[in-house]
Amino acid sequence: MLNKYDILETIRMIQDECLDIRTITMGISLLDCIDPDIDKACEKVYNKITSKAENLVSVGQKIEKEYGIPIIHKRISVTPIAMLAAACKGESPVKFALALQKAADTCGVNFIGGYSALVQKGFSAGDIELIKSIPEALSVTENICSSVNVGSTRTGINMDAVKLMGEIIKESALKTADRNCIAPAKLVVFCNAPEDNPFMAGAFHGVGEPDCVINVGVSGPGVVRSALSKYPDASIDEVANIIKKTAFKITRMGQLVGSKASEMLGVPFGIVDLSLAPTPAVGDSVAHILETMGLETCGTHGTTAALALLNDAVKKGGVMASSHIGGLSGAFIPVSEDAGMIDAAIDGTLKLEKLEAMTAVCSVGLDMIAVPGDITPATISAIIADEAAIGMVNNKTTAVRLIPAIGKKEGDMLEFGGLLGSGPVMSINNKSAEKFISRGGRIPAPMHSIKN
């Protein structure tokens, strides 16, 4: 039961420490919209999304007003569109992207995720066509997000898909070079993609999910940093306990919002994603949490250990605060979206190799990283393969969201604004991996995948 001190503490967290609900995301199944006539299928998609999500934004606003809790984004995730495109032979899947954009405009949501394909073990009908259409789809829409799952612990890594995605990311950047290469910022390549992730750009509605569901993504790096700053001489054990207690409080707020939204919308409540999602705002940074622990700058030696402690403590604290935890759940390290990461990258302390090491112990992976515009597709694919290998071997979700900054070189800045922020173009290793990437085939699953 909440007392007045809990209420006052929550108010302070919201006002002074950037506490918010990052997103309420409505997942919608489109399996009943499949039709061999793509125009009919698109009409069904539009009608179902707009009927299910017609009140999503207004309900979010009512909850914000009633409880005083900022809800930054209202989003929708849908069944991977490649599954619908499979029935529409000879037609461009971009028509589905346009239907999704029309639905987003009608509902007033910030993003729709699910222009996606799951190809971890190979390509089925509709997958190749959808993947090849991603650059165009993201260039002609504003609010559509795309993802492709290329590997898993159970199946290994589809290296043909990895090679193709390097080409797709580069083409997407070229198509939107006049808009700060925005298209790749809305495209994620996964290993072990979760079916209930509320965060963009990787959200899609898995086939094992209900017909319609509400998932919530919490935030709160500023709250954790503030809590730690009160105990500058705490031991590592005490630091872990402080984070756990703080994560519990943050997650309880997510549980409250999710339950209330579920009740008001008349759809099941799915999960709370525990992820600490940073923003470019000062004081809302995962990097600053690590520095509060005692690192001079994020990226220096000790960063991976500090991040492992943070990620584990967030999960242990949050899991006690909600009946259903899912999604990605941990600490995000998107470079352009985190003020501390941006500073560390500009400083030269945080490099791509260190970020890769950090992804072995935190949520997701190499996220929102600008790289030189002349990067080759093969090098992009090699970076994807490395990150997918970390996810496959460690039985965790990893992902890559790289932005080739066309016309820019190492040290230049790429500006997006809003939650996507800005970031320096980071250096890459220019030695070629093209022969390795061009071999194709599938990297076998690790021995520990055999659990039956």
Short mmCIF file of C-alpha atoms in Angstrom, two decimals:
data_model
loop_
_atom_site.label_atom_id
_atom_site.label_comp_id
_atom_site.label_asym_id
_atom_site.label_seq_id
_atom_site.Cartn_x
_atom_site.Cartn_y
_atom_site.Cartn_z
CA MET A 1 0.00 0.00 0.00
CA LEU A 2 1.34 3.43 -0.91
CA ASN A 3 1.87 6.01 1.81
CA LYS A 4 2.36 9.75 1.47
CA TYR A 5 6.14 9.37 1.36
CA ASP A 6 5.94 6.98 -1.61
CA ILE A 7 3.66 9.44 -3.41
CA LEU A 8 5.94 12.41 -2.73
CA GLU A 9 8.97 10.40 -3.84
CA THR A 10 7.30 9.47 -7.13
CA ILE A 11 6.37 13.11 -7.76
CA ARG A 12 9.99 14.11 -7.17
CA MET A 13 11.22 11.38 -9.54
CA ILE A 14 8.92 12.67 -12.28
CA GLN A 15 9.72 16.36 -11.77
CA ASP A 16 13.45 16.25 -11.06
CA GLU A 17 14.83 12.91 -12.28
CA CYS A 18 13.27 12.40 -15.74
CA LEU A 19 11.08 9.47 -14.66
CA ASP A 20 8.53 8.53 -17.29
CA ILE A 21 6.80 5.70 -19.07
CA ARG A 22 8.68 5.53 -22.34
CA THR A 23 5.89 3.78 -24.21
CA ILE A 24 2.58 1.98 -24.07
CA THR A 25 2.56 -0.28 -27.12
CA MET A 26 -0.54 -2.05 -28.41
CA GLY A 27 0.27 -5.33 -30.13
CA ILE A 28 -2.21 -6.31 -32.84
CA SER A 29 -2.36 -9.61 -34.73
CA LEU A 30 -2.91 -9.24 -38.46
CA LEU A 31 -3.12 -12.95 -39.25
CA ASP A 32 -6.84 -12.61 -40.01
CA CYS A 33 -6.01 -9.89 -42.57
CA ILE A 34 -4.13 -12.23 -44.92
CA ASP A 35 -5.54 -12.10 -48.43
CA PRO A 36 -4.05 -12.93 -51.86
CA ASP A 37 -5.39 -9.61 -53.13
CA ILE A 38 -2.93 -7.11 -51.66
CA ASP A 39 -5.34 -4.20 -51.89
CA LYS A 40 -7.96 -6.13 -49.90
CA ALA A 41 -5.28 -7.20 -47.41
CA CYS A 42 -4.14 -3.60 -46.93
CA GLU A 43 -7.73 -2.49 -46.39
CA LYS A 44 -8.18 -5.20 -43.74
CA VAL A 45 -4.92 -4.14 -42.07
CA TYR A 46 -5.99 -0.50 -41.93
CA ASN A 47 -9.46 -1.32 -40.64
CA LYS A 48 -8.25 -3.68 -37.92
CA ILE A 49 -5.52 -1.36 -36.62
CA THR A 50 -7.75 1.70 -36.55
CA SER A 51 -10.59 -0.17 -34.83
CA LYS A 52 -8.37 -1.74 -32.16
CA ALA A 53 -6.18 1.32 -31.52
CA GLU A 54 -8.67 4.15 -32.06
CA ASN A 55 -8.56 5.07 -28.35
CA LEU A 56 -4.92 4.23 -27.61
CA VAL A 57 -3.63 7.81 -27.67
CA SER A 58 -6.59 9.30 -25.79
CA VAL A 59 -6.37 6.62 -23.09
CA GLY A 60 -2.66 7.32 -22.70
CA GLN A 61 -3.41 11.01 -22.31
CA LYS A 62 -6.12 10.30 -19.71
CA ILE A 63 -3.72 8.19 -17.66
CA GLU A 64 -1.09 10.92 -17.86
CA LYS A 65 -3.59 13.46 -16.59
CA GLU A 66 -5.07 11.24 -13.86
CA TYR A 67 -1.77 10.08 -12.37
CA GLY A 68 0.60 12.84 -13.46
CA ILE A 69 2.90 10.28 -15.10
CA PRO A 70 4.43 11.30 -18.44
CA ILE A 71 3.86 8.71 -21.19
CA ILE A 72 6.28 9.75 -23.91
CA HIS A 73 5.12 7.56 -26.79
CA LYS A 74 2.02 5.63 -27.79
CA ARG A 75 2.92 2.92 -30.28
CA ILE A 76 1.57 -0.08 -32.16
CA SER A 77 3.27 -3.35 -33.09
CA VAL A 78 1.85 -5.77 -35.64
CA THR A 79 2.38 -9.27 -36.97
CA PRO A 80 5.54 -9.46 -39.13
CA ILE A 81 4.36 -8.13 -42.47
CA ALA A 82 6.38 -10.74 -44.38
CA MET A 83 3.72 -13.26 -43.30
CA LEU A 84 1.01 -11.22 -44.99
CA ALA A 85 3.16 -10.47 -48.03
CA ALA A 86 3.66 -14.21 -48.60
CA ALA A 87 0.07 -14.51 -49.82
CA CYS A 88 0.42 -11.63 -52.30
CA LYS A 89 2.73 -13.02 -54.96
CA GLY A 90 4.11 -10.54 -57.45
CA GLU A 91 3.06 -7.49 -55.43
CA SER A 92 5.27 -4.94 -53.68
CA PRO A 93 5.12 -5.17 -49.86
CA VAL A 94 5.56 -1.39 -49.80
CA LYS A 95 1.76 -1.21 -50.15
CA PHE A 96 1.56 -2.66 -46.64
CA ALA A 97 3.98 0.01 -45.38
CA LEU A 98 1.74 2.71 -46.81
CA ALA A 99 -1.32 1.12 -45.20
CA LEU A 100 0.50 1.05 -41.85
CA GLN A 101 1.45 4.71 -42.24
CA LYS A 102 -2.15 5.63 -43.01
CA ALA A 103 -3.24 3.77 -39.87
CA ALA A 104 -0.57 5.53 -37.80
CA ASP A 105 -1.81 8.89 -39.05
CA THR A 106 -5.42 8.01 -38.22
CA CYS A 107 -4.64 6.73 -34.73
CA GLY A 108 -2.12 9.48 -33.96
CA VAL A 109 0.57 7.09 -32.69
CA ASN A 110 4.29 7.85 -32.77
CA PHE A 111 5.42 4.60 -34.41
CA ILE A 112 4.15 1.32 -35.85
CA GLY A 113 6.58 -1.60 -35.71
CA GLY A 114 6.30 -4.87 -37.56
CA TYR A 115 7.52 -4.25 -41.10
CA SER A 116 9.53 -7.32 -40.26
CA ALA A 117 10.73 -10.78 -41.27
CA LEU A 118 11.94 -13.71 -39.17
CA VAL A 119 14.61 -15.53 -41.16
CA GLN A 120 16.88 -17.06 -38.53
CA LYS A 121 16.82 -20.48 -40.19
CA GLY A 122 16.09 -19.51 -43.79
CA PHE A 123 13.78 -17.57 -46.07
CA SER A 124 10.15 -18.53 -46.51
CA ALA A 125 7.60 -17.04 -48.90
CA GLY A 126 7.42 -13.27 -48.57
CA ASP A 127 10.66 -12.82 -46.62
CA ILE A 128 13.03 -11.90 -49.45
CA GLU A 129 10.48 -9.59 -51.06
CA LEU A 130 9.86 -7.75 -47.80
CA ILE A 131 13.53 -7.40 -46.90
CA LYS A 132 14.42 -6.03 -50.33
CA SER A 133 11.59 -3.52 -50.03
CA ILE A 134 12.75 -2.10 -46.68
CA PRO A 135 14.79 0.83 -48.08
CA GLU A 136 11.86 2.07 -50.14
CA ALA A 137 9.30 1.41 -47.42
CA LEU A 138 11.26 3.39 -44.83
CA SER A 139 12.00 6.21 -47.26
CA VAL A 140 8.35 6.82 -48.22
CA THR A 141 6.94 6.61 -44.66
CA GLU A 142 7.55 8.57 -41.46
CA ASN A 143 6.36 6.37 -38.60
CA ILE A 144 7.08 2.81 -39.77
CA CYS A 145 9.77 0.72 -38.09
CA SER A 146 11.35 -2.43 -39.47
CA SER A 147 13.23 -5.39 -38.05
CA VAL A 148 14.74 -8.63 -39.28
CA ASN A 149 15.70 -11.56 -37.05
CA VAL A 150 18.74 -13.30 -38.56
CA GLY A 151 19.72 -15.72 -35.81
CA SER A 152 18.86 -17.48 -32.58
CA THR A 153 20.45 -19.75 -30.02
CA ARG A 154 18.28 -22.62 -31.23
CA THR A 155 18.93 -22.22 -34.96
CA GLY A 156 22.29 -20.53 -35.42
CA ILE A 157 22.86 -17.54 -37.69
CA ASN A 158 21.54 -17.22 -41.25
CA MET A 159 24.61 -15.74 -42.95
CA ASP A 160 22.76 -15.23 -46.24
CA ALA A 161 20.40 -12.93 -44.36
CA VAL A 162 23.33 -11.23 -42.61
CA LYS A 163 24.93 -10.47 -45.98
CA LEU A 164 21.66 -9.17 -47.38
CA MET A 165 21.03 -6.91 -44.38
CA GLY A 166 24.40 -5.20 -44.81
CA GLU A 167 23.30 -4.23 -48.30
CA ILE A 168 19.82 -3.18 -47.13
CA ILE A 169 21.16 -0.91 -44.38
CA LYS A 170 23.55 0.84 -46.77
CA GLU A 171 20.81 1.27 -49.40
CA SER A 172 18.42 2.63 -46.76
CA ALA A 173 20.97 5.26 -45.76
CA LEU A 174 21.55 6.28 -49.37
CA LYS A 175 17.80 6.62 -50.00
CA THR A 176 17.42 9.05 -47.10
CA ALA A 177 20.79 10.82 -47.32
CA ASP A 178 18.94 14.12 -47.73
CA ARG A 179 17.16 13.49 -44.37
CA ASN A 180 20.19 12.71 -42.21
CA CYS A 181 20.03 9.04 -43.25
CA ILE A 182 16.96 8.52 -41.08
CA ALA A 183 15.83 5.20 -42.57
CA PRO A 184 18.47 2.98 -40.87
CA ALA A 185 17.54 4.60 -37.54
CA LYS A 186 14.18 2.82 -37.93
CA LEU A 187 15.70 -0.57 -38.84
CA VAL A 188 17.00 -3.23 -36.41
CA VAL A 189 18.74 -6.53 -37.14
CA PHE A 190 18.16 -9.04 -34.33
CA CYS A 191 19.39 -12.29 -32.92
CA ASN A 192 16.90 -13.92 -30.52
CA ALA A 193 14.23 -11.27 -31.13
CA PRO A 194 11.48 -11.29 -28.46
CA GLU A 195 7.84 -11.42 -29.54
CA ASP A 196 6.56 -8.95 -26.93
CA ASN A 197 9.04 -6.08 -27.17
CA PRO A 198 7.31 -2.67 -26.77
CA PHE A 199 10.38 -0.67 -27.84
CA MET A 200 11.08 0.61 -31.34
CA ALA A 201 12.49 0.08 -33.80
CA GLY A 202 12.41 -3.63 -33.04
CA ALA A 203 8.82 -4.15 -31.92
CA PHE A 204 6.64 -6.70 -33.70
CA HIS A 205 3.64 -8.74 -32.55
CA GLY A 206 4.70 -12.39 -32.28
CA VAL A 207 2.56 -15.25 -33.53
CA GLY A 208 2.29 -16.62 -29.99
CA GLU A 209 0.76 -13.40 -28.66
CA PRO A 210 -2.98 -12.71 -28.09
CA ASP A 211 -5.03 -11.07 -30.81
CA CYS A 212 -4.52 -7.72 -29.09
CA VAL A 213 -2.41 -6.82 -26.05
CA ILE A 214 -0.91 -3.87 -24.18
CA ASN A 215 2.81 -3.88 -23.35
CA VAL A 216 4.60 -1.15 -21.39
CA GLY A 217 8.19 0.05 -21.56
CA VAL A 218 9.53 1.94 -18.56
CA SER A 219 12.41 4.39 -18.33
CA GLY A 220 14.24 5.92 -15.36
CA PRO A 221 18.05 6.15 -15.75
CA GLY A 222 17.93 9.55 -14.05
CA VAL A 223 16.18 8.06 -11.03
CA VAL A 224 18.82 5.33 -10.64
CA ARG A 225 21.67 7.84 -11.01
CA SER A 226 20.09 10.13 -8.44
CA ALA A 227 19.63 7.28 -5.96
CA LEU A 228 23.27 6.20 -6.30
CA SER A 229 24.56 9.76 -5.97
CA LYS A 230 23.25 9.85 -2.40
CA TYR A 231 25.66 7.06 -1.42
CA PRO A 232 29.07 8.00 -2.86
CA ASP A 233 30.98 5.61 -0.58
CA ALA A 234 28.67 2.59 -0.84
CA SER A 235 30.20 -0.84 -1.43
CA ILE A 236 29.43 -2.79 -4.59
CA ASP A 237 26.90 -4.92 -2.69
CA GLU A 238 25.17 -1.78 -1.44
CA VAL A 239 25.18 -0.29 -4.95
CA ALA A 240 23.41 -3.40 -6.26
CA ASN A 241 20.79 -3.19 -3.53
CA ILE A 242 20.15 0.51 -4.17
CA ILE A 243 19.59 -0.21 -7.86
CA LYS A 244 17.27 -3.12 -7.09
CA LYS A 245 15.11 -1.03 -4.76
CA THR A 246 14.96 1.80 -7.29
CA ALA A 247 14.10 -0.55 -10.17
CA PHE A 248 11.26 -1.97 -8.07
CA LYS A 249 9.72 1.50 -7.67
CA ILE A 250 10.10 2.32 -11.36
CA THR A 251 8.55 -0.98 -12.43
CA ARG A 252 5.58 -0.59 -10.08
CA MET A 253 4.70 2.56 -11.95
CA GLY A 254 4.88 0.64 -15.24
CA GLN A 255 2.65 -2.09 -13.83
CA LEU A 256 0.11 0.52 -12.74
CA VAL A 257 0.02 2.21 -16.16
CA GLY A 258 -0.18 -1.09 -18.03
CA SER A 259 -3.01 -2.42 -15.87
CA LYS A 260 -4.94 0.83 -16.17
CA ALA A 261 -4.49 1.02 -19.94
CA SER A 262 -5.56 -2.61 -20.29
CA GLU A 263 -8.72 -1.95 -18.28
CA MET A 264 -9.64 1.23 -20.16
CA LEU A 265 -8.97 -0.25 -23.61
CA GLY A 266 -10.58 -3.61 -22.90
CA VAL A 267 -7.60 -5.67 -24.04
CA PRO A 268 -5.29 -8.00 -22.07
CA PHE A 269 -2.26 -6.63 -20.24
CA GLY A 270 0.90 -8.22 -21.58
CA ILE A 271 4.25 -7.35 -20.03
CA VAL A 272 6.33 -4.62 -18.50
CA ASP A 273 9.71 -4.24 -20.18
CA LEU A 274 12.19 -3.31 -17.45
CA SER A 275 14.69 -1.66 -19.75
CA LEU A 276 16.33 1.56 -18.60
CA ALA A 277 15.76 3.58 -21.75
CA PRO A 278 17.84 6.78 -21.86
CA THR A 279 17.19 10.02 -23.71
CA PRO A 280 19.46 12.84 -24.91
CA ALA A 281 18.14 14.93 -21.99
CA VAL A 282 20.70 15.86 -19.35
CA GLY A 283 20.36 13.57 -16.33
CA ASP A 284 18.61 10.75 -18.20
CA SER A 285 21.65 8.69 -19.16
CA VAL A 286 22.78 5.10 -18.55
CA ALA A 287 26.36 6.28 -19.07
CA HIS A 288 25.95 8.72 -16.21
CA ILE A 289 24.82 5.87 -13.93
CA LEU A 290 28.06 4.02 -14.67
CA GLU A 291 30.05 7.18 -14.02
CA THR A 292 28.22 7.68 -10.72
CA MET A 293 29.43 4.19 -9.77
CA GLY A 294 32.98 5.45 -10.05
CA LEU A 295 34.08 5.49 -13.69
CA GLU A 296 35.69 8.71 -14.86
CA THR A 297 34.12 8.30 -18.31
CA CYS A 298 31.87 5.60 -19.73
CA GLY A 299 33.95 3.36 -21.96
CA THR A 300 37.04 3.22 -19.78
CA HIS A 301 38.23 -0.04 -18.24
CA GLY A 302 35.65 -1.35 -15.79
CA THR A 303 32.68 -0.21 -17.87
CA THR A 304 31.58 -3.73 -18.83
CA ALA A 305 31.66 -4.89 -15.20
CA ALA A 306 29.69 -1.85 -14.01
CA LEU A 307 27.11 -2.36 -16.75
CA ALA A 308 26.75 -6.06 -15.87
CA LEU A 309 26.04 -5.08 -12.26
CA LEU A 310 23.47 -2.48 -13.35
CA ASN A 311 21.69 -4.79 -15.77
CA ASP A 312 21.42 -7.64 -13.29
CA ALA A 313 20.24 -5.43 -10.42
CA VAL A 314 17.57 -3.78 -12.61
CA LYS A 315 16.15 -7.20 -13.50
CA LYS A 316 16.23 -8.52 -9.94
CA GLY A 317 14.48 -5.44 -8.59
CA GLY A 318 11.96 -5.11 -11.38
CA VAL A 319 10.89 -8.75 -11.52
CA MET A 320 9.42 -8.48 -8.02
CA ALA A 321 7.31 -5.48 -8.99
CA SER A 322 5.26 -6.91 -11.85
CA SER A 323 3.35 -10.11 -12.45
CA HIS A 324 4.59 -10.30 -16.05
CA ILE A 325 8.05 -9.21 -17.20
CA GLY A 326 9.13 -9.51 -20.82
CA GLY A 327 10.45 -7.72 -23.86
CA LEU A 328 14.13 -6.85 -23.61
CA SER A 329 14.41 -5.86 -19.93
CA GLY A 330 17.75 -4.44 -18.88
CA ALA A 331 19.85 -1.38 -19.69
CA PHE A 332 19.90 0.16 -23.17
CA ILE A 333 23.06 1.73 -24.53
CA PRO A 334 21.95 3.59 -27.69
CA VAL A 335 24.78 6.02 -28.42
CA SER A 336 22.88 8.87 -30.07
CA GLU A 337 20.01 8.66 -27.53
CA ASP A 338 22.14 8.87 -24.38
CA ALA A 339 23.76 12.18 -23.41
CA GLY A 340 26.56 10.46 -21.52
CA MET A 341 27.28 8.02 -24.34
CA ILE A 342 27.41 10.91 -26.80
CA ASP A 343 29.96 12.75 -24.65
CA ALA A 344 32.06 9.62 -24.15
CA ALA A 345 32.07 8.88 -27.88
CA ILE A 346 33.06 12.46 -28.73
CA ASP A 347 35.78 12.24 -26.08
CA GLY A 348 37.15 9.12 -27.77
CA THR A 349 36.88 6.99 -24.62
CA LEU A 350 33.90 5.01 -25.90
CA LYS A 351 34.73 3.07 -29.06
CA LEU A 352 32.87 0.53 -31.16
CA GLU A 353 34.93 -2.37 -29.81
CA LYS A 354 34.10 -1.43 -26.21
CA LEU A 355 30.43 -1.09 -27.07
CA GLU A 356 30.51 -4.59 -28.52
CA ALA A 357 31.98 -5.94 -25.28
CA MET A 358 29.29 -4.11 -23.29
CA THR A 359 26.52 -5.71 -25.34
CA ALA A 360 27.48 -9.12 -23.94
CA VAL A 361 26.10 -8.07 -20.54
CA CYS A 362 23.23 -5.65 -21.27
CA SER A 363 20.03 -5.37 -23.26
CA VAL A 364 20.06 -5.39 -27.04
CA GLY A 365 23.32 -4.40 -28.70
CA LEU A 366 25.03 -1.91 -30.98
CA ASP A 367 22.26 0.65 -31.03
CA MET A 368 21.96 4.00 -32.82
CA ILE A 369 25.60 4.17 -33.86
CA ALA A 370 26.63 6.44 -36.71
CA VAL A 371 29.45 5.09 -38.88
CA PRO A 372 31.31 6.64 -41.84
CA GLY A 373 29.20 6.95 -44.97
CA ASP A 374 31.71 5.06 -47.10
CA ILE A 375 31.40 1.89 -45.01
CA THR A 376 30.94 -1.16 -47.23
CA PRO A 377 27.89 -3.43 -47.00
CA ALA A 378 30.24 -6.33 -46.19
CA THR A 379 31.63 -4.47 -43.18
CA ILE A 380 28.10 -3.72 -41.95
CA SER A 381 27.29 -7.43 -42.34
CA ALA A 382 30.43 -8.39 -40.42
CA ILE A 383 29.42 -6.12 -37.53
CA ILE A 384 25.96 -7.74 -37.58
CA ALA A 385 27.54 -11.22 -37.57
CA ASP A 386 29.72 -10.39 -34.56
CA GLU A 387 26.78 -9.06 -32.59
CA ALA A 388 24.52 -11.97 -33.56
CA ALA A 389 27.24 -14.37 -32.41
CA ILE A 390 27.26 -12.74 -28.96
CA GLY A 391 23.50 -13.19 -28.75
CA MET A 392 23.51 -16.75 -30.05
CA VAL A 393 26.27 -18.03 -27.75
CA ASN A 394 25.01 -16.19 -24.65
CA ASN A 395 21.34 -17.07 -25.23
CA LYS A 396 20.29 -13.39 -25.11
CA THR A 397 18.80 -10.82 -27.43
CA THR A 398 21.31 -8.76 -29.37
CA ALA A 399 20.73 -6.32 -32.19
CA VAL A 400 22.40 -3.88 -34.53
CA ARG A 401 21.08 -0.45 -35.51
CA LEU A 402 23.84 1.22 -37.51
CA ILE A 403 23.45 4.45 -39.45
CA PRO A 404 25.89 4.88 -42.35
CA ALA A 405 26.25 8.68 -42.36
CA ILE A 406 26.40 9.35 -46.09
CA GLY A 407 28.83 12.15 -46.89
CA LYS A 408 30.25 12.21 -43.36
CA LYS A 409 33.48 10.87 -41.89
CA GLU A 410 34.77 9.91 -38.46
CA GLY A 411 34.30 12.72 -35.96
CA ASP A 412 31.46 14.47 -37.81
CA MET A 413 28.08 14.76 -36.06
CA LEU A 414 24.82 13.26 -37.29
CA GLU A 415 21.73 15.05 -35.98
CA PHE A 416 18.25 13.53 -35.64
CA GLY A 417 16.59 15.48 -32.84
CA GLY A 418 13.91 14.25 -30.46
CA LEU A 419 14.41 10.87 -28.78
CA LEU A 420 16.81 9.78 -31.54
CA GLY A 421 19.20 12.55 -30.51
CA SER A 422 22.55 13.05 -32.23
CA GLY A 423 25.86 11.28 -32.30
CA PRO A 424 29.41 11.41 -33.57
CA VAL A 425 30.41 9.28 -36.51
CA MET A 426 32.48 6.52 -34.91
CA SER A 427 35.55 4.87 -36.36
CA ILE A 428 35.44 1.34 -37.78
CA ASN A 429 38.03 -1.25 -38.71
CA ASN A 430 38.49 -0.97 -42.46
CA LYS A 431 40.14 -4.35 -42.99
CA SER A 432 37.86 -6.43 -45.18
CA ALA A 433 35.69 -9.36 -44.06
CA GLU A 434 34.02 -9.64 -47.46
CA LYS A 435 35.23 -13.18 -48.26
CA PHE A 436 33.91 -14.46 -44.93
CA ILE A 437 30.56 -12.74 -45.38
CA SER A 438 30.17 -13.88 -49.01
CA ARG A 439 30.51 -17.57 -48.10
CA GLY A 440 26.83 -17.72 -47.16
CA GLY A 441 25.20 -20.64 -45.38
CA ARG A 442 24.41 -20.85 -41.70
CA ILE A 443 26.59 -20.69 -38.59
CA PRO A 444 25.50 -23.76 -36.59
CA ALA A 445 23.74 -23.35 -33.27
CA PRO A 446 25.93 -23.82 -30.19
CA MET A 447 25.96 -27.12 -28.29
CA HIS A 448 23.95 -25.70 -25.39
CA SER A 449 21.03 -25.09 -27.77
CA ILE A 450 20.19 -28.80 -27.47
CA LYS A 451 18.06 -28.70 -24.32
CA ASN A 452 15.23 -31.15 -25.04
#
